[in-house]
Amino acid sequence: MAGTQGQKGGATIYSVAERAGVSIATVSRVLQGSDKVSAKTRQRVMTAVEELRYMPLGAARSLAVRHHEAHGLLLPELSGPYYSELLMGFESRAAELGQSVVLMLAEGKDDVGRAVRSLATRVDGIALLASAAIPDSVPETLAGSKPVVVIAGEAKPDVEAITTENAASAKALTAHVLAHGRRRLVFAGDPDSGPDIRDRYAGFVAAHEDLRLTAAAPVRTDLRESAGAELADRVLAGELTTDALVCANDELALAVMKRLRQGGRTVPDDLAVVGWDDVMTARYVEPGLTTVRQPVRELGALAAERLHARITSADIVDETQVLPTQLVLRASCGCTPDPLA
Amino acid sequence: MAGTQGQKGGATIYSVAERAGVSIATVSRVLQGSDKVSAKTRQRVMTAVEELRYMPLGAARSLAVRHHEAHGLLLPELSGPYYSELLMGFESRAAELGQSVVLMLAEGKDDVGRAVRSLATRVDGIALLASAAIPDSVPETLAGSKPVVVIAGEAKPDVEAITTENAASAKALTAHVLAHGRRRLVFAGDPDSGPDIRDRYAGFVAAHEDLRLTAAAPVRTDLRESAGAELADRVLAGELTTDALVCANDELALAVMKRLRQGGRTVPDDLAVVGWDDVMTARYVEPGLTTVRQPVRELGALAAERLHARITSADIVDETQVLPTQLVLRASCGCTPDPLA
DNA sequence: CTGTTAGCGCCTTCAA
DNA sequence: TTGAAGGCGCTAACAG
């Protein structure tokens, strides 16, 4: 006879049962869509539910069924299209699987570890993006107590990884630039900031090796616009000699291009510039930015899917799944622009 | 003596208590950071917690404290910087308030109403963006049973609204274009798609009225890139005569500009184009896009804040709060570009 | 400072 | 087809 009132906190299963003149078990059955309830009883219950505007309490259900029915997703931040696409793919697939998504951003949190521990308290599993903003200790601590999937990262014991292809396409991209006759390529981005950029640099190096060339050391920079301007300034000042900049992402490449033009340099004639991600701006700028497109949305969906698989079964996948990427050739590398683009 | 084991589902407060040789109440106190626990007892408990890798079950806590400690956020989708910024602001502020955020996207859901009802099951309140993708019935149904805040929408009974300024800045923007001598302005966007675009069109009309001019009817179009190309095609084909296009957002404006240039028109000489949002691309294109910047991130933070206020107290705010926007003049309206920009 | 004891709202056998 | 009753794990009085 508990909680029959529920005036303050809303209706409960008890108040609905009372109103419909049935037991709470019957109400529960109706709400679960059980077929072992007579039509008229079902109707009475439904009526009571609507009259009382009954809304079950998720926490109570979770406690009883021993599932949160929620996926946690941890991202560094959300600027740029990459994270958004990823998130859209993740949310969409999670919803299809009947799971809600609890989002957490690392940016601005002084203690990400603590925040994640609290997140882990309310979800059945966590997907997270490998990134310098998210310490390695996070997945390590989580693994073993909760299912974990890392995106764009590396598998560890008890941690499944999924990613998009980096090394091969970076090699193809670099080879393409070399094929334009450039010989003083510079890679801009920090290989230590995460496995994806590390692999892109590896591809950069590999393309050089194929031609018996020696790749320059990477220019370690973050991927913000401001870093791009600084990088371009170094080129303009003659500190950095290069005829082709292979940037770790598009934002960096675009910022570099802009500042270079302001400084009087012509892309691609004086200097080729290529990026990674194929953001919207890449096809709006002049010249169009040559870059690599990743199936980011699919990556997000796959993350939700794999996480769910790990939660529901002990469906272990050993090899990290790799989604293919695609070279997008425009004019910034030296190609002739497609007049129809 | 329940759940002392917890081998499958992880440690529970009972197993921790048993291991530490104390009662569950003490464990609870330690975990809550109560100061009425002796240092040595606290230590014993903490040790047990770590050894058992104990992780409290959020659902159980929620049930006991009668709070989910979570905010729901419903957005149409996530493409473009607007939603991302909003979400970042929301998440950040919610986290500061100790609330996790459960995100739901309307896009792709055949029954948004049902989805939202299920969302309402697991959060203490819901913030949502007013949008055609989210039927009005949603906030209406929710109101009364859960605190609701609508973003960029209108207040209703039991529904608080917050928004950014639209009408006045749209008027200022339009007046600016008129001051360039243009007289055949066309507004592109659907005033019925939501209150914000409706208000922008209202500002567009008001600026005309100030000059005793008659504003043209809006060209109703959605805000996608493809719609921009179609719109530009109509101009190129001579179907639509205009000397200035006032677009409801930047993506539309940018797509229009691009196609116009491909068609041989010069912006702003042949045709001025202005947008709304100040997306990244707006300052990368040539000419730079004149637009209006909104404090989107602050808007998101405010949403979380107001929602929390409504959840914790019955802190009712009647007037809908309006955040100021800012005109960003670049060259696409006919202004002389700033050489330093 | 610590332990006992009720619930919180829902699900799920087990009987009837 | 329905009801009774016992948890799910945690918090919060209330005693000691």
XYZ file of C-alpha atoms (C1' of nucleotides) in Angstrom:
714
model
C 0.000 0.000 0.000
C 2.944 2.248 -0.567
C 2.895 5.448 -2.568
C -0.789 5.305 -3.363
C -0.884 9.044 -3.336
C 1.906 10.269 -5.518
C 0.424 13.732 -5.654
C 3.721 15.469 -5.425
C 5.930 13.182 -7.419
C 3.323 12.224 -9.964
C 1.303 9.065 -10.311
C 2.842 5.716 -9.458
C 2.011 2.226 -10.462
C 0.089 1.983 -7.200
C -2.178 4.897 -7.885
C -2.880 3.573 -11.353
C -3.675 0.127 -10.006
C -5.984 1.542 -7.397
C -7.788 3.687 -9.900
C -8.221 0.820 -12.333
C -9.238 -1.520 -9.550
C -6.492 -4.031 -10.300
C -3.192 -5.046 -8.775
C 0.107 -3.424 -9.640
C 1.160 -6.631 -11.302
C -1.585 -6.214 -13.837
C -0.652 -2.624 -14.484
C 2.896 -3.694 -15.017
C 1.801 -6.380 -17.446
C -0.265 -3.969 -19.456
C 2.585 -1.518 -19.652
C 5.000 -4.198 -20.786
C 2.568 -5.210 -23.477
C 2.017 -8.670 -22.095
C -0.684 -10.567 -23.953
C -1.952 -12.357 -20.872
C -4.309 -9.601 -19.885
C -7.962 -9.483 -20.866
C -8.929 -6.748 -23.250
C -11.288 -5.057 -20.850
C -8.778 -5.058 -18.024
C -6.212 -3.636 -20.338
C -8.600 -0.901 -21.313
C -9.344 -0.002 -17.720
C -5.675 0.245 -16.971
C -4.942 2.358 -19.996
C -7.709 4.720 -19.064
C -6.356 5.102 -15.555
C -2.900 5.676 -16.970
C -4.119 8.488 -19.136
C -6.310 10.094 -16.541
C -3.466 10.130 -14.080
C -0.932 11.025 -16.758
C 1.102 8.214 -15.354
C 4.724 8.096 -16.299
C 6.784 5.215 -14.952
C 9.918 6.038 -13.038
C 12.922 4.934 -15.008
C 15.084 4.508 -11.948
C 12.670 2.067 -10.375
C 12.451 0.057 -13.528
C 16.202 0.053 -13.944
C 16.663 -1.149 -10.432
C 14.213 -3.969 -10.928
C 15.427 -5.124 -14.315
C 19.052 -4.487 -13.411
C 19.755 -2.522 -16.527
C 20.024 1.188 -17.123
C 19.033 0.851 -20.730
C 21.422 3.680 -21.446
C 24.729 4.035 -23.245
C 27.347 6.484 -22.094
C 29.322 8.444 -24.653
C 32.401 10.409 -23.758
C 33.780 12.922 -26.246
C 36.501 15.544 -25.886
C 34.225 18.350 -27.114
C 31.908 19.087 -30.004
C 33.388 21.723 -32.244
C 33.602 20.906 -35.914
C 31.578 18.383 -37.813
C 33.479 15.308 -36.741
C 32.063 14.893 -33.275
C 28.583 15.916 -34.305
C 28.441 13.332 -37.031
C 29.771 10.734 -34.693
C 27.219 11.629 -32.094
C 24.378 11.568 -34.584
C 25.337 8.119 -35.721
C 25.665 6.944 -32.145
C 22.386 8.382 -30.927
C 20.513 7.097 -33.893
C 21.717 3.532 -33.541
C 21.368 3.562 -29.771
C 17.773 4.704 -30.108
C 17.072 1.890 -32.509
C 18.398 -0.457 -29.899
C 16.132 1.069 -27.303
C 18.947 2.695 -25.399
C 19.114 6.310 -24.357
C 22.414 8.097 -24.525
C 24.054 9.961 -21.722
C 26.569 12.381 -23.160
C 29.614 13.691 -21.411
C 32.213 16.121 -22.733
C 35.714 16.144 -21.330
C 36.299 19.790 -22.132
C 36.030 22.018 -19.134
C 36.099 19.197 -16.599
C 39.006 19.482 -14.229
C 38.674 15.865 -13.175
C 37.545 13.761 -16.083
C 38.213 10.552 -14.204
C 35.789 11.430 -11.476
C 33.183 12.572 -13.951
C 33.433 9.342 -15.874
C 33.129 7.291 -12.731
C 29.913 9.065 -12.004
C 28.788 8.492 -15.565
C 29.513 4.808 -15.196
C 27.068 4.788 -12.351
C 24.119 5.371 -14.624
C 24.845 3.555 -17.867
C 25.350 -0.029 -18.934
C 28.486 0.678 -20.895
C 30.614 3.500 -22.227
C 31.934 4.425 -25.642
C 34.694 6.965 -25.742
C 36.909 8.673 -28.225
C 40.612 8.078 -27.936
C 42.086 11.503 -27.477
C 44.665 13.376 -25.508
C 41.808 15.092 -23.699
C 40.778 11.744 -22.317
C 43.517 10.074 -20.307
C 44.307 6.451 -20.986
C 43.556 5.709 -17.386
C 39.872 6.209 -18.097
C 39.245 3.203 -20.310
C 41.658 1.192 -18.230
C 39.794 1.853 -15.027
C 36.465 1.226 -16.630
C 37.387 -1.991 -18.331
C 36.488 -4.960 -16.244
C 33.670 -3.218 -14.477
C 31.741 -1.973 -17.490
C 31.773 -2.745 -21.192
C 33.925 -0.197 -22.991
C 34.397 0.611 -26.669
C 37.030 3.071 -27.799
C 36.540 4.973 -31.001
C 39.534 5.807 -33.159
C 41.753 4.140 -30.651
C 43.411 0.870 -29.891
C 42.110 -2.312 -28.424
C 43.282 -3.338 -24.979
C 42.342 -6.225 -22.781
C 38.618 -5.911 -22.228
C 38.434 -2.823 -24.417
C 37.196 -3.196 -27.941
C 38.290 -0.649 -30.512
C 36.783 0.565 -33.748
C 38.288 3.092 -36.074
C 38.505 4.456 -39.570
C 41.400 3.675 -41.822
C 44.265 6.133 -41.451
C 47.659 4.847 -42.485
C 46.814 3.620 -45.971
C 44.841 6.669 -46.972
C 47.450 8.995 -45.517
C 49.974 7.142 -47.603
C 47.809 7.490 -50.701
C 47.272 11.169 -50.032
C 50.964 11.774 -49.507
C 51.866 9.766 -52.587
C 49.442 11.871 -54.568
C 51.122 15.065 -53.437
C 54.529 13.596 -54.214
C 53.217 12.686 -57.650
C 52.595 16.354 -58.236
C 56.334 16.732 -58.034
C 56.531 18.180 -54.543
C 59.524 17.050 -52.567
C 59.617 19.098 -49.415
C 56.494 17.956 -47.712
C 55.774 18.811 -44.119
C 53.314 17.015 -41.877
C 51.495 19.321 -39.475
C 49.965 17.686 -36.410
C 51.067 15.854 -33.331
C 51.457 12.090 -33.771
C 51.397 11.726 -30.018
C 47.984 13.262 -29.598
C 46.246 10.029 -30.516
C 46.463 6.848 -32.551
C 44.727 8.322 -35.589
C 47.177 11.136 -36.119
C 50.030 8.816 -35.323
C 48.844 6.517 -38.099
C 48.421 9.377 -40.521
C 51.985 10.375 -39.955
C 53.029 6.768 -40.397
C 51.324 6.787 -43.799
C 53.084 10.020 -44.621
C 56.406 8.402 -43.847
C 55.542 5.224 -45.726
C 54.762 7.132 -48.922
C 58.176 8.737 -48.766
C 59.880 5.442 -48.182
C 58.258 3.965 -51.250
C 60.082 6.572 -53.273
C 63.318 6.203 -51.321
C 62.777 9.613 -49.842
C 63.176 10.677 -46.264
C 60.143 12.170 -44.592
C 60.650 15.275 -42.499
C 59.886 15.179 -38.801
C 56.360 16.288 -38.011
C 55.661 19.854 -37.045
C 53.844 19.259 -33.795
C 50.895 21.526 -33.482
C 47.375 21.249 -32.264
C 44.522 21.415 -34.713
C 42.925 24.757 -33.931
C 42.576 27.659 -36.264
C 45.032 29.726 -34.258
C 47.678 27.054 -34.626
C 47.161 27.174 -38.382
C 47.785 30.883 -38.493
C 50.968 30.473 -36.488
C 52.132 27.700 -38.743
C 51.509 29.828 -41.832
C 53.412 32.684 -40.231
C 56.414 30.446 -39.808
C 56.272 29.623 -43.492
C 55.856 33.254 -44.450
C 58.761 34.230 -42.246
C 60.958 31.697 -43.976
C 61.454 29.668 -40.804
C 59.882 26.668 -42.395
C 60.744 25.690 -45.938
C 58.235 23.514 -47.700
C 56.308 23.110 -50.924
C 53.435 21.057 -49.527
C 51.757 21.002 -46.171
C 49.993 17.801 -45.170
C 47.741 18.859 -42.326
C 46.277 16.483 -39.787
C 42.811 17.920 -40.238
C 40.868 20.385 -42.343
C 40.499 23.132 -39.809
C 44.218 23.388 -39.576
C 44.622 23.246 -43.350
C 42.005 25.908 -43.939
C 43.477 28.270 -41.397
C 46.882 27.792 -42.960
C 45.569 28.448 -46.443
C 43.817 31.593 -45.397
C 46.828 33.102 -43.706
C 49.090 32.049 -46.543
C 46.929 33.920 -49.027
C 46.874 36.966 -46.812
C 50.652 36.750 -46.836
C 50.692 36.764 -50.616
C 51.362 33.104 -51.239
C 49.360 31.205 -53.809
C 47.915 27.760 -53.151
C 48.716 25.401 -54.718
C 51.298 27.118 -56.962
C 53.630 28.318 -54.233
C 52.571 25.723 -51.753
C 50.176 22.798 -51.804
C 47.964 22.227 -48.764
C 45.905 19.159 -47.957
C 43.802 18.226 -44.956
C 41.699 15.500 -43.412
C 37.970 15.166 -42.674
C 36.270 16.855 -45.621
C 34.446 19.497 -43.627
C 31.891 21.700 -45.326
C 34.266 24.604 -45.758
C 36.665 22.407 -47.671
C 34.486 22.573 -50.755
C 33.615 26.243 -50.375
C 37.088 27.675 -50.303
C 39.076 28.593 -53.349
C 40.956 26.488 -54.263
C 38.945 23.540 -52.988
C 40.755 21.600 -50.314
C 42.051 18.139 -51.099
C 41.323 15.949 -48.123
C 40.177 12.541 -46.868
C 36.614 11.724 -46.012
C 35.798 9.376 -43.174
C 32.505 7.570 -42.604
C 32.117 9.263 -39.266
C 28.438 8.706 -38.857
C 28.802 5.023 -39.510
C 31.612 4.963 -37.004
C 29.289 6.367 -34.364
C 26.603 3.872 -35.227
C 29.081 1.044 -35.072
C 30.208 2.204 -31.646
C 26.656 2.037 -30.307
C 26.172 -1.318 -31.918
C 29.308 -2.874 -30.578
C 28.707 -1.465 -27.145
C 25.249 -2.931 -27.109
C 26.575 -6.273 -28.222
C 29.041 -6.272 -25.365
C 26.382 -5.346 -22.883
C 23.802 -7.874 -23.892
C 25.981 -10.817 -24.708
C 29.589 -11.378 -23.991
C 30.064 -10.981 -27.697
C 33.760 -10.376 -27.838
C 35.391 -9.102 -30.984
C 39.127 -9.288 -30.945
C 40.264 -7.540 -34.090
C 39.500 -3.845 -34.079
C 37.086 -3.063 -36.866
C 38.308 -0.558 -39.405
C 36.022 1.486 -41.633
C 37.360 2.569 -45.030
C 38.097 6.198 -45.871
C 38.120 7.993 -49.183
C 40.499 10.397 -50.866
C 38.810 13.603 -52.025
C 40.847 15.332 -54.687
C 40.201 19.025 -55.229
C 42.562 21.771 -56.255
C 44.671 22.635 -53.235
C 47.043 19.763 -53.936
C 47.806 20.966 -57.441
C 45.113 19.098 -59.321
C 43.146 20.865 -61.996
C 39.847 21.856 -60.450
C 36.790 20.118 -61.764
C 34.723 22.823 -63.435
C 31.518 21.161 -62.335
C 32.417 20.840 -58.687
C 21.410 -9.374 4.122
C 20.518 -8.803 0.506
C 22.915 -8.819 -2.365
C 25.992 -9.593 -0.340
C 27.428 -11.365 -3.285
C 27.075 -9.186 -6.306
C 29.604 -11.280 -8.203
C 27.788 -10.984 -11.463
C 26.493 -7.463 -11.299
C 29.497 -6.081 -9.500
C 29.960 -5.161 -5.881
C 27.101 -3.624 -3.926
C 26.997 -1.495 -0.858
C 26.370 -4.695 1.097
C 29.499 -6.428 -0.077
C 31.529 -3.346 0.677
C 30.042 -3.067 4.149
C 30.699 -6.698 4.860
C 34.268 -6.457 3.693
C 34.931 -3.347 5.728
C 33.149 -4.797 8.738
C 30.690 -1.930 9.009
C 27.042 -1.333 8.219
C 25.764 -0.173 4.867
C 24.779 3.121 6.430
C 28.398 3.836 7.175
C 29.450 2.959 3.687
C 26.793 5.270 2.382
C 27.999 8.057 4.655
C 31.570 7.676 3.514
C 30.527 7.754 -0.095
C 28.433 10.853 0.436
C 31.368 12.548 2.064
C 29.673 12.895 5.417
C 32.015 14.228 8.076
C 30.502 12.185 10.863
C 32.644 9.159 10.208
C 35.892 8.456 11.997
C 38.985 8.651 9.884
C 39.927 5.040 10.387
C 36.478 3.761 9.558
C 36.481 5.883 6.465
C 39.793 4.406 5.479
C 38.584 0.858 5.944
C 35.596 1.580 3.775
C 37.610 3.236 1.055
C 39.951 0.301 0.965
C 37.075 -2.108 0.592
C 35.608 0.077 -2.135
C 38.798 -0.048 -4.105
C 39.464 -3.708 -3.587
C 36.001 -4.559 -4.739
C 36.059 -1.894 -7.441
C 32.726 -0.876 -6.082
C 30.616 1.370 -8.266
C 27.282 2.496 -6.873
C 24.191 1.841 -8.922
C 22.762 5.118 -10.067
C 19.265 3.747 -10.427
C 19.159 2.683 -6.802
C 20.351 6.038 -5.640
C 17.895 7.831 -7.881
C 15.065 5.778 -6.540
C 16.038 6.541 -2.968
C 16.647 10.251 -3.387
C 13.731 10.631 -5.760
C 15.768 12.452 -8.346
C 17.352 11.309 -11.560
C 20.012 13.959 -11.366
C 19.792 14.162 -15.125
C 18.600 16.719 -17.624
C 16.989 15.689 -20.884
C 17.808 17.615 -24.042
C 15.842 17.203 -27.227
C 17.268 18.594 -30.458
C 16.143 18.177 -34.065
C 19.573 16.987 -35.208
C 23.190 18.051 -34.975
C 24.459 19.236 -38.317
C 26.069 22.633 -38.438
C 27.634 24.510 -35.589
C 24.443 25.803 -34.032
C 23.321 22.660 -32.288
C 26.803 21.660 -31.276
C 27.460 24.949 -29.605
C 24.147 24.789 -27.881
C 24.843 21.311 -26.679
C 28.286 22.219 -25.423
C 26.897 25.071 -23.414
C 24.158 22.876 -22.054
C 26.354 19.976 -21.110
C 28.916 22.190 -19.511
C 26.471 24.008 -17.296
C 24.561 20.848 -16.469
C 27.777 19.180 -15.383
C 28.586 22.104 -13.141
C 25.203 21.625 -11.565
C 25.942 17.957 -11.027
C 23.450 16.793 -13.624
C 24.146 14.391 -16.420
C 22.575 14.996 -19.769
C 20.516 12.535 -21.711
C 20.476 13.543 -25.330
C 17.776 12.737 -27.828
C 17.628 13.709 -31.489
C 14.312 13.945 -33.279
C 15.793 13.164 -36.658
C 15.106 9.640 -37.778
C 12.522 8.917 -35.112
C 9.182 8.014 -36.585
C 7.418 8.696 -33.315
C 9.065 11.549 -31.495
C 6.266 11.752 -28.979
C 6.787 8.221 -27.822
C 10.518 8.673 -27.667
C 10.163 11.773 -25.564
C 7.784 10.065 -23.194
C 10.388 7.423 -22.651
C 13.009 10.104 -22.165
C 10.825 11.772 -19.563
C 10.965 8.539 -17.661
C 14.609 8.962 -16.811
C 15.225 12.681 -16.346
C 14.065 15.368 -13.968
C 13.220 17.835 -16.695
C 13.567 18.439 -20.409
C 14.928 21.257 -22.507
C 13.983 21.250 -26.147
C 14.477 23.322 -29.210
C 11.425 24.814 -30.806
C 11.454 23.457 -34.318
C 9.218 22.037 -36.956
C 10.896 18.697 -36.374
C 9.525 18.714 -32.856
C 5.739 18.920 -32.745
C 4.137 21.422 -30.418
C 2.330 18.577 -28.756
C 5.571 17.493 -27.166
C 6.113 20.399 -24.788
C 2.400 20.581 -24.198
C 2.160 16.983 -23.116
C 5.228 17.261 -20.965
C 4.285 20.462 -19.231
C 2.578 19.791 -15.964
C 4.281 16.488 -15.436
C 7.879 17.584 -15.839
C 9.672 20.913 -15.916
C 10.158 22.025 -19.505
C 12.244 24.772 -21.058
C 11.950 25.585 -24.727
C 14.894 27.080 -26.522
C 14.318 29.606 -29.285
C 10.614 29.248 -28.806
C 7.713 30.754 -27.003
C 6.546 30.510 -23.453
C 3.324 28.688 -22.724
C 1.601 27.874 -19.497
C 4.104 25.840 -17.496
C 6.696 26.120 -20.229
C 9.470 28.613 -19.837
C 11.142 29.948 -22.959
C 14.559 31.383 -23.612
C 15.815 32.673 -26.907
C 18.189 34.941 -28.710
C 17.093 38.235 -30.127
C 15.799 37.936 -33.692
C 13.429 40.653 -34.777
C 15.526 43.697 -33.893
C 18.737 42.357 -35.358
C 16.954 41.149 -38.484
C 15.594 44.634 -38.818
C 19.045 46.134 -38.354
C 20.515 43.730 -40.871
C 17.818 44.474 -43.401
C 18.109 48.213 -42.827
C 21.819 47.906 -43.442
C 21.260 46.235 -46.773
C 18.667 48.833 -47.696
C 21.182 51.517 -46.785
C 23.451 50.075 -49.449
C 20.784 51.205 -51.879
C 19.246 47.833 -52.577
C 15.522 47.897 -53.083
C 14.461 44.475 -54.248
C 15.309 42.404 -51.232
C 14.102 38.847 -50.922
C 13.869 36.910 -47.681
C 14.726 33.225 -48.058
C 13.438 30.904 -45.372
C 10.163 29.681 -44.001
C 8.625 31.874 -41.303
C 6.379 28.989 -40.357
C 9.204 26.646 -39.541
C 9.661 28.150 -36.102
C 9.435 31.316 -34.036
C 12.983 32.421 -34.718
C 12.650 32.525 -38.477
C 9.228 34.029 -38.141
C 10.738 36.845 -36.076
C 13.559 37.328 -38.519
C 11.089 37.806 -41.290
C 9.145 40.197 -39.077
C 12.307 42.261 -38.667
C 12.807 42.138 -42.410
C 9.329 43.553 -42.912
C 9.751 46.172 -40.190
C 12.896 47.566 -41.783
C 10.990 48.053 -45.011
C 8.113 49.718 -43.275
C 10.444 52.211 -41.663
C 11.316 53.371 -45.143
C 7.740 53.208 -46.384
C 8.667 50.290 -48.546
C 6.753 47.103 -49.043
C 8.581 43.918 -48.196
C 8.281 41.044 -50.634
C 6.682 37.823 -49.501
C 9.202 35.306 -48.201
C 10.576 32.652 -50.484
C 9.778 29.610 -48.427
C 12.633 27.193 -48.485
C 14.345 24.955 -46.022
C 17.859 25.723 -44.912
C 19.864 23.001 -46.545
C 22.614 23.428 -49.051
C 20.539 21.847 -51.775
C 17.790 24.389 -51.236
C 20.351 27.147 -51.653
C 21.448 25.800 -55.000
C 17.865 25.620 -56.178
C 17.216 29.123 -55.015
C 20.263 30.419 -56.855
C 19.125 28.578 -59.965
C 15.848 30.427 -59.857
C 17.706 33.698 -59.724
C 20.018 32.673 -62.544
C 17.043 31.604 -64.642
C 15.449 34.970 -64.150
C 12.486 33.539 -62.300
C 13.321 35.550 -59.259
C 14.336 39.173 -59.574
C 16.258 40.582 -56.671
C 19.316 42.604 -55.773
C 19.753 41.290 -52.253
C 19.039 37.951 -50.685
C 18.448 37.899 -46.949
C 18.853 34.259 -46.022
C 17.516 32.716 -42.848
C 20.837 31.094 -42.074
C 24.408 30.914 -43.257
C 24.335 27.503 -44.819
C 21.623 28.649 -47.136
C 23.436 31.899 -47.879
C 26.712 30.164 -48.587
C 25.146 27.638 -50.904
C 23.415 30.443 -52.760
C 26.609 32.433 -53.105
C 28.525 29.494 -54.420
C 26.001 28.630 -57.085
C 25.588 32.258 -58.033
C 29.298 32.571 -58.666
C 29.306 29.411 -60.709
C 26.520 30.992 -62.715
C 28.632 34.050 -63.402
C 27.054 36.462 -60.949
C 29.210 38.589 -58.710
C 28.483 39.038 -55.018
C 27.867 41.696 -53.852
C 27.962 43.707 -57.083
C 25.215 41.874 -58.940
C 23.516 40.650 -55.866
C 24.084 41.080 -52.147
C 23.720 38.022 -49.916
C 23.519 37.950 -46.141
C 22.962 35.139 -43.678
C 22.490 34.294 -40.021
C 24.619 32.397 -37.464
C 28.183 33.346 -38.342
C 29.406 29.847 -39.044
C 33.078 29.217 -39.599
C 32.790 29.187 -43.350
C 31.285 32.684 -43.317
C 34.687 34.205 -42.721
C 36.543 31.888 -45.050
C 34.606 32.562 -48.203
C 35.293 35.380 -50.600
C 33.593 37.799 -50.160
C 33.141 37.310 -46.423
C 29.539 36.727 -45.492
C 27.689 39.431 -43.614
C 25.625 37.734 -40.944
C 24.366 37.832 -37.363
C 26.111 36.120 -34.520
C 24.142 34.566 -31.702
C 25.479 33.627 -28.259
C 24.510 30.046 -28.835
C 26.694 28.515 -26.218
C 25.359 30.854 -23.591
C 21.898 29.978 -24.732
C 22.600 26.323 -24.059
C 24.042 27.109 -20.662
C 21.052 29.227 -19.805
C 18.743 26.409 -20.778
C 20.456 24.039 -18.378
C 20.412 26.650 -15.691
C 16.766 27.525 -16.010
C 15.809 23.903 -16.204
C 17.697 23.193 -13.038
C 16.075 26.122 -11.309
C 12.663 24.815 -12.226
C 13.523 21.361 -11.016
C 14.968 22.306 -7.678
C 12.710 25.153 -6.736
C 9.467 26.234 -8.221
C 11.401 29.204 -9.467
C 9.046 30.463 -12.095
C 10.179 33.047 -14.602
C 7.386 34.529 -16.609
C 9.043 36.692 -19.208
C 11.049 34.719 -21.705
C 14.694 35.646 -21.427
C 16.262 37.019 -24.567
C 19.987 36.969 -25.254
C 21.388 39.733 -27.464
C 22.767 39.065 -30.932
C 25.364 40.921 -32.920
C 25.563 42.121 -36.486
C 28.717 40.962 -38.263
C 29.466 43.104 -41.278
C 31.720 41.628 -43.912
C 31.712 42.153 -47.650
C 28.808 40.161 -49.066
C 26.347 42.940 -48.273
C 28.296 45.510 -50.250
C 30.555 46.798 -47.496
C 34.210 47.392 -48.226
C 36.088 44.433 -46.848
C 38.344 45.077 -43.920
C 41.853 44.346 -45.199
C 42.859 42.970 -41.836
C 39.985 40.562 -41.458
C 30.265 7.993 15.543
C 27.605 3.793 14.072
C 23.838 0.380 13.227
C 18.760 -0.821 12.311
C 15.114 -0.325 9.631
C 11.888 1.455 6.459
C 10.863 2.669 2.313
C 11.795 4.622 -3.008
C 8.577 2.384 -7.557
C 8.726 -1.332 -10.395
C 9.244 -6.286 -12.052
C 8.564 -11.088 -11.517
C 8.003 -15.499 -9.775
C 4.604 -18.333 -7.483
C -0.108 -19.420 -6.343
C -4.750 -19.244 -7.019
C -6.253 -14.125 -16.297
C -5.128 -12.109 -11.871
C -3.069 -11.082 -7.115
C 0.339 -11.462 -3.269
C 4.815 -10.889 -1.957
C 9.644 -10.578 -2.218
C 13.394 -8.407 -3.853
C 16.599 -4.745 -6.873
C 20.649 -1.292 -4.151
C 20.680 2.804 -1.856
C 19.342 6.777 1.376
C 17.715 8.656 5.495
C 15.547 9.014 9.647
C 15.796 7.211 14.219
C 18.003 5.024 17.960
C 21.795 3.992 20.496
